[in-house]
Amino acid sequence: MARWEPNARGRLEEAALDLFGERGFEQTTVAAIAERAGLTERTFFRHFSDKREVLFGSEPMSSAIAESVAAAPESASPFEVTAATIADLAEALEGRRERALRRRAVIAANPELQERELVKLAHMAAGLAAALRERGVPDLAAALAAETGLAVFRVAFEQWVNGPDTPGLPALIRSGIDELRNITAE
Amino acid sequence: MARWEPNARGRLEEAALDLFGERGFEQTTVAAIAERAGLTERTFFRHFSDKREVLFGSEPMSSAIAESVAAAPESASPFEVTAATIADLAEALEGRRERALRRRAVIAANPELQERELVKLAHMAAGLAAALRERGVPDLAAALAAETGLAVFRVAFEQWVNGPDTPGLPALIRSGIDELRNITAE
DNA sequence: CACCTGATGTCAGTTCCTGACATCAACGTA
DNA sequence: TACGTTGATGTCAGGAACTGACATCAGGTG
């Protein structure tokens, strides 16, 4: 018989999302999260480096980015690879719209959490740029393609969560890419 | 005779930048900053909402952005306006390269500070997008132009501080814009 | 069976940050 | 001049985030 209930980390994430939704982020103490998960505050900080991280800890985005970039055809231009990659990310999110919205609501209600989300997006951009360089794309082009690609992703994601009935996220990404091409061509 | 030494806020900023440079951000307590400035910890938090903000508190960027956008000719496209605006920002920074580098070094050494910097850049993007909408640019185009414009700014700024002898920031911005046009056209 | 490992608990302490209240020079006004 | 107001600062108490040091003890390993 196991000494402890299994999946402590998952229980902490669950408890945190629930409590943040009920009382808000600031009004929820780490002690309260740990208690609901049947653990102690000290154990919370062994699983997450800080209180915010419990909302961001399990994002497998990085590996997905590397795979998408590697899967793009040899002939694709850097920007085409970028467009295809963020379209793939969108595809992955499309399925879990409900959970994404719930998490989004918590984050939207608190500036500290928005701060952390920006960091995660910046890491995604850095990972994308690195994957592009891996393909032989020069530094400047890789950095610009990655940053602008993530910019399109951010804007499309905003439309997706805000609009009452938007087309799917992948479709929003595609129109964002098109619109960006129009804008920069002027 | 004044009751207190003047410019408490400025003294706090000065003391903080010095101490962060000497010992690092984490090893510097707010109490130590306040003491060097001849004030108390409580007074520090009356001037800055948190410890990080002392490095970001006096950025007059927002108003500069609005002015630049307003100054652009009626005929300019959204992306042209954006390009001109970030070029103006670059112009303003070009003069204070030394201080920008010092501040940059402190920020580069600490993830918490990088987090805050991303927030400031996001606010700049939001302000730029709002100024563009003010001109009648549609929502999506305004958001995309602003986000991609700031992306160019970030990338150029990185080159500027990293490269030992780069051309000026404005020149880097211009080549970034050109490169972006090339990339998206492919 | 003895030993080690690793996830958790316990406890004390530091630092960030906030609320409530006190102080007192400068200033305006009668 | 006297007197009340204002506003920047100080003082104090306390909550919550986070960390380091050490204890515990089921389960695997030799």
Tab-separated table of C-alpha atoms (C1' of nucleotides) in Angstrom:
chain	number	residue	atom	x	y	z
A	1	MET	CA	0.000	0.000	0.000
A	2	ALA	CA	1.282	3.406	-0.933
A	3	ARG	CA	2.426	5.590	1.854
A	4	TRP	CA	0.631	8.656	0.507
A	5	GLU	CA	-2.273	9.394	-1.777
A	6	PRO	CA	-0.952	9.418	-5.327
A	7	ASN	CA	-0.528	12.419	-7.640
A	8	ALA	CA	0.156	15.110	-5.074
A	9	ARG	CA	1.075	17.599	-7.772
A	10	GLY	CA	-2.143	17.056	-9.678
A	11	ARG	CA	-4.202	17.407	-6.500
A	12	LEU	CA	-2.504	20.720	-5.766
A	13	GLU	CA	-3.241	22.002	-9.271
A	14	GLU	CA	-6.850	20.936	-8.985
A	15	ALA	CA	-7.322	22.490	-5.550
A	16	ALA	CA	-5.660	25.716	-6.675
A	17	LEU	CA	-7.783	26.172	-9.797
A	18	ASP	CA	-10.924	25.530	-7.751
A	19	LEU	CA	-10.015	27.963	-4.981
A	20	PHE	CA	-8.784	30.668	-7.360
A	21	GLY	CA	-12.107	30.402	-9.157
A	22	GLU	CA	-14.099	30.577	-5.932
A	23	ARG	CA	-12.274	33.300	-3.990
A	24	GLY	CA	-9.799	34.774	-6.436
A	25	PHE	CA	-6.027	34.436	-6.538
A	26	GLU	CA	-5.052	36.942	-3.885
A	27	GLN	CA	-7.675	35.813	-1.412
A	28	THR	CA	-6.400	32.248	-1.610
A	29	THR	CA	-3.438	31.370	0.599
A	30	VAL	CA	-1.014	28.638	-0.261
A	31	ALA	CA	-1.851	27.050	3.081
A	32	ALA	CA	-5.493	26.782	1.984
A	33	ILE	CA	-4.544	25.130	-1.311
A	34	ALA	CA	-2.331	22.631	0.445
A	35	GLU	CA	-4.989	21.856	3.014
A	36	ARG	CA	-7.623	21.150	0.377
A	37	ALA	CA	-5.148	18.839	-1.332
A	38	GLY	CA	-4.441	17.092	1.966
A	39	LEU	CA	-0.849	18.325	2.095
A	40	THR	CA	1.214	20.991	3.806
A	41	GLU	CA	2.349	24.402	2.624
A	42	ARG	CA	5.950	23.236	2.575
A	43	THR	CA	5.083	20.434	0.186
A	44	PHE	CA	3.338	22.892	-2.141
A	45	PHE	CA	6.614	24.767	-2.525
A	46	ARG	CA	8.438	21.543	-3.265
A	47	HIS	CA	6.223	21.022	-6.300
A	48	PHE	CA	5.914	24.626	-7.477
A	49	SER	CA	8.537	27.304	-7.261
A	50	ASP	CA	5.951	29.909	-6.327
A	51	LYS	CA	2.225	30.380	-5.846
A	52	ARG	CA	1.610	31.432	-9.463
A	53	GLU	CA	3.408	28.508	-10.990
A	54	VAL	CA	0.685	26.079	-9.956
A	55	LEU	CA	-1.364	27.442	-12.875
A	56	PHE	CA	1.448	27.171	-15.409
A	57	GLY	CA	3.428	24.147	-14.352
A	58	SER	CA	2.095	21.536	-16.749
A	59	GLU	CA	2.403	23.050	-20.196
A	60	PRO	CA	3.882	20.622	-22.676
A	61	MET	CA	4.045	23.370	-25.305
A	62	SER	CA	7.807	23.385	-25.751
A	63	SER	CA	8.132	19.884	-27.121
A	64	ALA	CA	5.091	20.388	-29.352
A	65	ILE	CA	6.765	23.424	-30.909
A	66	ALA	CA	9.959	21.560	-31.678
A	67	GLU	CA	7.996	18.736	-33.299
A	68	SER	CA	5.905	21.042	-35.450
A	69	VAL	CA	8.928	22.867	-36.731
A	70	ALA	CA	10.738	19.647	-37.488
A	71	ALA	CA	7.695	18.327	-39.339
A	72	ALA	CA	7.543	21.268	-41.747
A	73	PRO	CA	8.686	20.527	-45.318
A	74	GLU	CA	12.217	21.458	-46.264
A	75	SER	CA	10.974	23.942	-48.830
A	76	ALA	CA	8.876	26.049	-46.427
A	77	SER	CA	10.030	29.611	-45.712
A	78	PRO	CA	10.688	30.620	-42.060
A	79	PHE	CA	7.420	32.478	-41.852
A	80	GLU	CA	5.511	29.576	-43.360
A	81	VAL	CA	7.039	27.242	-40.796
A	82	THR	CA	6.054	29.658	-38.060
A	83	ALA	CA	2.513	29.937	-39.348
A	84	ALA	CA	2.170	26.164	-39.507
A	85	THR	CA	3.575	25.775	-35.995
A	86	ILE	CA	1.219	28.184	-34.291
A	87	ALA	CA	-1.644	26.649	-36.277
A	88	ASP	CA	-0.681	23.308	-34.743
A	89	LEU	CA	-0.665	24.844	-31.275
A	90	ALA	CA	-4.122	26.233	-31.960
A	91	GLU	CA	-5.287	22.797	-33.035
A	92	ALA	CA	-4.132	21.349	-29.716
A	93	LEU	CA	-5.949	24.030	-27.716
A	94	GLU	CA	-9.144	23.837	-29.713
A	95	GLY	CA	-10.096	20.587	-27.994
A	96	ARG	CA	-9.823	21.870	-24.431
A	97	ARG	CA	-11.648	25.125	-24.906
A	98	GLU	CA	-13.611	24.755	-21.669
A	99	ARG	CA	-10.609	24.290	-19.431
A	100	ALA	CA	-8.705	26.988	-21.317
A	101	LEU	CA	-11.540	29.434	-20.684
A	102	ARG	CA	-11.713	28.625	-16.988
A	103	ARG	CA	-7.982	29.099	-16.577
A	104	ARG	CA	-8.171	32.216	-18.700
A	105	ALA	CA	-10.790	33.767	-16.425
A	106	VAL	CA	-8.582	33.317	-13.381
A	107	ILE	CA	-5.591	34.795	-15.157
A	108	ALA	CA	-7.547	37.709	-16.600
A	109	ALA	CA	-8.638	38.685	-13.092
A	110	ASN	CA	-5.108	39.100	-11.753
A	111	PRO	CA	-2.166	41.152	-13.018
A	112	GLU	CA	0.432	38.946	-11.333
A	113	LEU	CA	-0.844	35.977	-13.296
A	114	GLN	CA	-0.869	37.912	-16.550
A	115	GLU	CA	2.736	38.724	-15.830
A	116	ARG	CA	3.602	35.049	-15.549
A	117	GLU	CA	1.671	34.257	-18.717
A	118	LEU	CA	3.744	36.756	-20.655
A	119	VAL	CA	6.839	34.928	-19.457
A	120	LYS	CA	5.485	31.625	-20.690
A	121	LEU	CA	4.681	33.125	-24.087
A	122	ALA	CA	8.152	34.625	-24.271
A	123	HIS	CA	9.623	31.204	-23.559
A	124	MET	CA	7.524	29.775	-26.351
A	125	ALA	CA	8.864	32.429	-28.689
A	126	ALA	CA	12.416	31.655	-27.631
A	127	GLY	CA	11.840	27.955	-28.217
A	128	LEU	CA	10.362	28.615	-31.622
A	129	ALA	CA	13.265	30.833	-32.602
A	130	ALA	CA	15.717	28.161	-31.496
A	131	ALA	CA	13.911	25.518	-33.537
A	132	LEU	CA	14.040	27.774	-36.584
A	133	ARG	CA	17.762	28.364	-36.162
A	134	GLU	CA	18.118	24.600	-35.949
A	135	ARG	CA	16.765	24.516	-39.509
A	136	GLY	CA	19.404	26.967	-40.625
A	137	VAL	CA	17.331	30.138	-40.487
A	138	PRO	CA	19.598	33.109	-39.709
A	139	ASP	CA	19.379	34.659	-36.230
A	140	LEU	CA	17.547	37.847	-37.084
A	141	ALA	CA	14.983	36.184	-39.331
A	142	ALA	CA	14.394	33.450	-36.753
A	143	ALA	CA	13.866	35.918	-33.926
A	144	LEU	CA	11.529	38.105	-35.971
A	145	ALA	CA	9.500	35.215	-37.333
A	146	ALA	CA	9.099	33.717	-33.855
A	147	GLU	CA	8.155	37.000	-32.171
A	148	THR	CA	5.677	38.013	-34.823
A	149	GLY	CA	4.256	34.503	-34.958
A	150	LEU	CA	3.587	34.605	-31.238
A	151	ALA	CA	2.086	38.057	-31.684
A	152	VAL	CA	-0.418	36.598	-34.127
A	153	PHE	CA	-1.105	33.796	-31.669
A	154	ARG	CA	-1.780	36.234	-28.820
A	155	VAL	CA	-4.116	38.371	-30.893
A	156	ALA	CA	-6.014	35.375	-32.257
A	157	PHE	CA	-6.286	33.838	-28.797
A	158	GLU	CA	-7.790	37.073	-27.489
A	159	GLN	CA	-10.405	37.032	-30.229
A	160	TRP	CA	-11.100	33.395	-29.528
A	161	VAL	CA	-11.798	33.788	-25.830
A	162	ASN	CA	-13.550	37.121	-26.079
A	163	GLY	CA	-15.812	36.619	-29.054
A	164	PRO	CA	-19.090	34.926	-28.071
A	165	ASP	CA	-19.156	32.803	-31.192
A	166	THR	CA	-15.937	32.969	-33.122
A	167	PRO	CA	-14.723	30.516	-35.722
A	168	GLY	CA	-12.220	28.018	-34.358
A	169	LEU	CA	-8.821	29.121	-33.138
A	170	PRO	CA	-7.010	27.649	-36.163
A	171	ALA	CA	-9.203	29.688	-38.493
A	172	LEU	CA	-8.525	32.841	-36.461
A	173	ILE	CA	-4.816	32.133	-36.693
A	174	ARG	CA	-5.025	31.814	-40.457
A	175	SER	CA	-6.857	35.116	-40.872
A	176	GLY	CA	-4.370	36.735	-38.520
A	177	ILE	CA	-1.511	35.551	-40.703
A	178	ASP	CA	-3.237	36.851	-43.815
A	179	GLU	CA	-3.980	40.183	-42.208
A	180	LEU	CA	-0.376	40.514	-41.077
A	181	ARG	CA	0.813	39.881	-44.625
A	182	ASN	CA	-1.527	42.603	-45.880
A	183	ILE	CA	-0.410	45.085	-43.251
A	184	THR	CA	3.306	44.680	-43.764
A	185	ALA	CA	2.917	44.839	-47.526
A	186	GLU	CA	1.550	48.387	-47.315
B	1	MET	CA	13.403	75.426	4.922
B	2	ALA	CA	11.953	72.233	3.605
B	3	ARG	CA	10.953	69.664	6.144
B	4	TRP	CA	12.611	66.798	4.247
B	5	GLU	CA	15.353	66.367	1.695
B	6	PRO	CA	13.797	66.857	-1.718
B	7	ASN	CA	13.153	64.204	-4.378
B	8	ALA	CA	12.593	61.192	-2.171
B	9	ARG	CA	11.450	59.117	-5.127
B	10	GLY	CA	14.541	59.892	-7.155
B	11	ARG	CA	16.794	59.095	-4.199
B	12	LEU	CA	15.100	55.716	-3.828
B	13	GLU	CA	15.593	54.938	-7.529
B	14	GLU	CA	19.220	55.938	-7.318
B	15	ALA	CA	19.901	53.907	-4.180
B	16	ALA	CA	18.111	50.894	-5.641
B	17	LEU	CA	20.018	50.891	-8.920
B	18	ASP	CA	23.289	51.209	-7.035
B	19	LEU	CA	22.539	48.411	-4.593
B	20	PHE	CA	21.126	46.100	-7.236
B	21	GLY	CA	24.296	46.587	-9.193
B	22	GLU	CA	26.517	45.950	-6.181
B	23	ARG	CA	24.788	42.986	-4.536
B	24	GLY	CA	22.128	41.885	-6.980
B	25	PHE	CA	18.366	42.274	-6.783
B	26	GLU	CA	17.539	39.411	-4.433
B	27	GLN	CA	20.351	40.159	-2.017
B	28	THR	CA	19.105	43.714	-1.623
B	29	THR	CA	16.340	44.256	0.900
B	30	VAL	CA	13.877	47.093	0.601
B	31	ALA	CA	14.953	48.192	4.059
B	32	ALA	CA	18.522	48.599	2.775
B	33	ILE	CA	17.372	50.697	-0.190
B	34	ALA	CA	15.316	52.929	2.057
B	35	GLU	CA	18.153	53.312	4.527
B	36	ARG	CA	20.608	54.376	1.820
B	37	ALA	CA	18.068	56.919	0.639
B	38	GLY	CA	17.607	58.198	4.202
B	39	LEU	CA	14.018	56.994	4.386
B	40	THR	CA	12.037	54.111	5.842
B	41	GLU	CA	10.780	50.928	4.255
B	42	ARG	CA	7.192	52.100	4.606
B	43	THR	CA	7.956	55.197	2.593
B	44	PHE	CA	9.503	53.094	-0.160
B	45	PHE	CA	6.175	51.310	-0.593
B	46	ARG	CA	4.351	54.614	-0.744
B	47	HIS	CA	6.371	55.549	-3.824
B	48	PHE	CA	6.545	52.137	-5.522
B	49	SER	CA	3.892	49.472	-5.503
B	50	ASP	CA	6.493	46.756	-5.109
B	51	LYS	CA	10.244	46.202	-4.961
B	52	ARG	CA	10.598	45.673	-8.716
B	53	GLU	CA	8.729	48.789	-9.677
B	54	VAL	CA	11.559	51.028	-8.497
B	55	LEU	CA	13.370	50.104	-11.721
B	56	PHE	CA	10.397	50.762	-13.977
B	57	GLY	CA	8.537	53.599	-12.345
B	58	SER	CA	9.715	56.543	-14.420
B	59	GLU	CA	9.108	55.552	-17.994
B	60	PRO	CA	7.440	58.326	-19.932
B	61	MET	CA	7.001	56.013	-22.910
B	62	SER	CA	3.215	56.062	-23.030
B	63	SER	CA	2.818	59.725	-23.803
B	64	ALA	CA	5.674	59.580	-26.311
B	65	ILE	CA	3.867	56.831	-28.192
B	66	ALA	CA	0.633	58.793	-28.423
B	67	GLU	CA	2.496	61.833	-29.701
B	68	SER	CA	4.402	59.907	-32.347
B	69	VAL	CA	1.274	58.277	-33.672
B	70	ALA	CA	-0.571	61.578	-33.765
B	71	ALA	CA	2.335	63.178	-35.616
B	72	ALA	CA	2.280	60.659	-38.456
B	73	PRO	CA	0.883	61.935	-41.768
B	74	GLU	CA	-2.710	61.150	-42.565
B	75	SER	CA	-1.674	59.110	-45.582
B	76	ALA	CA	0.584	56.672	-43.706
B	77	SER	CA	-0.537	53.040	-43.480
B	78	PRO	CA	-0.934	51.472	-40.007
B	79	PHE	CA	2.340	49.615	-40.319
B	80	GLU	CA	4.142	52.716	-41.514
B	81	VAL	CA	2.819	54.606	-38.505
B	82	THR	CA	3.985	51.802	-36.252
B	83	ALA	CA	7.418	51.746	-37.825
B	84	ALA	CA	7.783	55.504	-37.421
B	85	THR	CA	6.643	55.344	-33.795
B	86	ILE	CA	9.101	52.705	-32.672
B	87	ALA	CA	11.815	54.529	-34.596
B	88	ASP	CA	10.999	57.599	-32.493
B	89	LEU	CA	11.243	55.538	-29.315
B	90	ALA	CA	14.623	54.277	-30.458
B	91	GLU	CA	15.726	57.848	-31.061
B	92	ALA	CA	14.850	58.734	-27.492
B	93	LEU	CA	16.794	55.791	-26.077
B	94	GLU	CA	19.829	56.308	-28.264
B	95	GLY	CA	20.951	59.220	-26.131
B	96	ARG	CA	20.938	57.395	-22.799
B	97	ARG	CA	22.713	54.241	-23.915
B	98	GLU	CA	24.927	54.123	-20.845
B	99	ARG	CA	22.130	54.214	-18.326
B	100	ALA	CA	20.057	51.827	-20.461
B	101	LEU	CA	22.905	49.329	-20.421
B	102	ARG	CA	23.368	49.549	-16.665
B	103	ARG	CA	19.684	49.035	-16.047
B	104	ARG	CA	19.668	46.256	-18.626
B	105	ALA	CA	22.427	44.378	-16.815
B	106	VAL	CA	20.464	44.368	-13.574
B	107	ILE	CA	17.316	43.184	-15.324
B	108	ALA	CA	19.146	40.512	-17.314
B	109	ALA	CA	20.467	39.027	-14.075
B	110	ASN	CA	17.045	38.443	-12.554
B	111	PRO	CA	13.992	36.592	-13.895
B	112	GLU	CA	11.555	38.531	-11.725
B	113	LEU	CA	12.711	41.751	-13.327
B	114	GLN	CA	12.496	40.315	-16.828
B	115	GLU	CA	8.932	39.402	-15.999
B	116	ARG	CA	8.138	42.981	-15.112
B	117	GLU	CA	9.835	44.251	-18.247
B	118	LEU	CA	7.597	42.076	-20.393
B	119	VAL	CA	4.614	43.682	-18.716
B	120	LYS	CA	5.892	47.141	-19.527
B	121	LEU	CA	6.423	46.189	-23.146
B	122	ALA	CA	2.932	44.712	-23.294
B	123	HIS	CA	1.547	47.983	-21.947
B	124	MET	CA	3.433	49.841	-24.645
B	125	ALA	CA	1.896	47.569	-27.260
B	126	ALA	CA	-1.554	48.149	-25.816
B	127	GLY	CA	-1.013	51.916	-25.854
B	128	LEU	CA	0.216	51.794	-29.422
B	129	ALA	CA	-2.781	49.732	-30.515
B	130	ALA	CA	-5.133	52.190	-28.831
B	131	ALA	CA	-3.465	55.123	-30.559
B	132	LEU	CA	-3.829	53.370	-33.893
B	133	ARG	CA	-7.518	52.705	-33.314
B	134	GLU	CA	-7.834	56.380	-32.483
B	135	ARG	CA	-6.764	57.033	-36.060
B	136	GLY	CA	-9.499	54.767	-37.349
B	137	VAL	CA	-7.422	51.636	-37.866
B	138	PRO	CA	-9.660	48.569	-37.397
B	139	ASP	CA	-9.200	46.493	-34.235
B	140	LEU	CA	-7.445	43.492	-35.707
B	141	ALA	CA	-5.046	45.496	-37.861
B	142	ALA	CA	-4.246	47.803	-34.943
B	143	ALA	CA	-3.516	44.916	-32.575
B	144	LEU	CA	-1.365	43.096	-35.106
B	145	ALA	CA	0.573	46.172	-36.157
B	146	ALA	CA	1.247	47.109	-32.522
B	147	GLU	CA	2.297	43.618	-31.433
B	148	THR	CA	4.562	43.044	-34.403
B	149	GLY	CA	5.991	46.535	-34.078
B	150	LEU	CA	6.955	45.863	-30.482
B	151	ALA	CA	8.377	42.515	-31.570
B	152	VAL	CA	10.695	44.362	-33.930
B	153	PHE	CA	11.590	46.740	-31.121
B	154	ARG	CA	12.458	43.899	-28.751
B	155	VAL	CA	14.605	42.125	-31.299
B	156	ALA	CA	16.426	45.307	-32.314
B	157	PHE	CA	16.963	46.274	-28.674
B	158	GLU	CA	18.531	42.883	-28.007
B	159	GLN	CA	20.931	43.383	-30.900
B	160	TRP	CA	21.712	46.871	-29.688
B	161	VAL	CA	22.681	45.887	-26.144
B	162	ASN	CA	24.390	42.628	-27.045
B	163	GLY	CA	26.416	43.591	-30.062
B	164	PRO	CA	29.761	45.158	-29.077
B	165	ASP	CA	29.630	47.728	-31.842
B	166	THR	CA	26.267	47.861	-33.519
B	167	PRO	CA	24.884	50.675	-35.604
B	168	GLY	CA	22.494	52.950	-33.685
B	169	LEU	CA	19.202	51.630	-32.394
B	170	PRO	CA	17.186	53.550	-35.010
B	171	ALA	CA	19.182	51.911	-37.783
B	172	LEU	CA	18.637	48.486	-36.241
B	173	ILE	CA	14.929	49.191	-36.073
B	174	ARG	CA	14.872	50.105	-39.742
B	175	SER	CA	16.637	46.929	-40.805
B	176	GLY	CA	14.315	44.943	-38.558
B	177	ILE	CA	11.316	46.434	-40.311
B	178	ASP	CA	12.795	45.650	-43.717
B	179	GLU	CA	13.629	42.115	-42.700
B	180	LEU	CA	10.105	41.578	-41.380
B	181	ARG	CA	8.685	42.773	-44.688
B	182	ASN	CA	10.891	40.277	-46.511
B	183	ILE	CA	9.950	37.404	-44.244
B	184	THR	CA	6.207	37.890	-44.416
B	185	ALA	CA	6.334	38.315	-48.168
B	186	GLU	CA	7.691	34.810	-48.636
C	1	DC	C1'	17.526	-8.185	7.882
C	2	DA	C1'	19.889	-3.866	7.462
C	3	DC	C1'	20.355	0.024	4.782
C	4	DC	C1'	19.144	3.590	1.685
C	5	DT	C1'	15.947	6.599	-0.895
C	6	DG	C1'	12.657	9.936	-1.564
C	7	DA	C1'	8.328	12.193	-0.633
C	8	DT	C1'	6.381	14.327	3.027
C	9	DG	C1'	5.992	16.758	7.669
C	10	DT	C1'	7.533	20.171	11.348
C	11	DC	C1'	9.439	24.351	12.768
C	12	DA	C1'	11.819	28.591	12.868
C	13	DG	C1'	13.060	32.526	10.460
C	14	DT	C1'	13.469	36.273	6.710
C	15	DT	C1'	11.455	39.374	3.581
C	16	DC	C1'	7.731	41.547	1.164
C	17	DC	C1'	3.911	44.220	1.679
C	18	DT	C1'	-0.294	46.478	4.129
C	19	DG	C1'	-3.352	48.928	7.453
C	20	DA	C1'	-3.869	52.100	11.226
C	21	DC	C1'	-2.364	55.778	13.522
C	22	DA	C1'	1.090	59.548	14.886
C	23	DT	C1'	4.016	63.569	13.692
C	24	DC	C1'	4.968	68.078	12.300
C	25	DA	C1'	6.738	71.774	8.787
C	26	DA	C1'	4.439	74.599	5.495
C	27	DC	C1'	0.606	76.880	3.923
C	28	DG	C1'	-3.814	79.345	3.777
C	29	DT	C1'	-7.106	82.104	5.985
C	30	DA	C1'	-9.497	84.846	9.312
D	1	DT	C1'	-0.848	86.660	14.623
D	2	DA	C1'	-3.366	82.466	15.634
D	3	DC	C1'	-5.202	78.473	14.071
D	4	DG	C1'	-6.830	74.700	11.285
D	5	DT	C1'	-5.592	71.875	7.220
D	6	DT	C1'	-2.632	69.306	4.290
D	7	DG	C1'	0.647	66.044	2.896
D	8	DA	C1'	4.898	63.575	3.172
D	9	DT	C1'	6.957	60.948	6.383
D	10	DG	C1'	7.574	57.821	10.609
D	11	DT	C1'	6.188	53.939	13.848
D	12	DC	C1'	4.187	49.689	14.868
D	13	DA	C1'	1.873	45.359	14.332
D	14	DG	C1'	0.823	41.656	11.485
D	15	DG	C1'	-0.249	38.525	7.405
D	16	DA	C1'	1.427	35.840	3.742
D	17	DA	C1'	5.117	34.165	0.640
D	18	DC	C1'	9.008	31.630	0.652
D	19	DT	C1'	13.451	29.015	2.527
D	20	DG	C1'	16.677	26.128	5.217
D	21	DA	C1'	17.446	22.439	8.486
D	22	DC	C1'	16.112	18.465	10.284
D	23	DA	C1'	12.759	14.497	11.303
D	24	DT	C1'	9.865	10.643	9.703
D	25	DC	C1'	8.981	6.380	7.693
D	26	DA	C1'	6.995	3.093	3.732
D	27	DG	C1'	9.121	0.681	0.186
D	28	DG	C1'	12.803	-0.907	-2.526
D	29	DT	C1'	17.735	-3.052	-2.642
D	30	DG	C1'	21.492	-5.651	-1.438
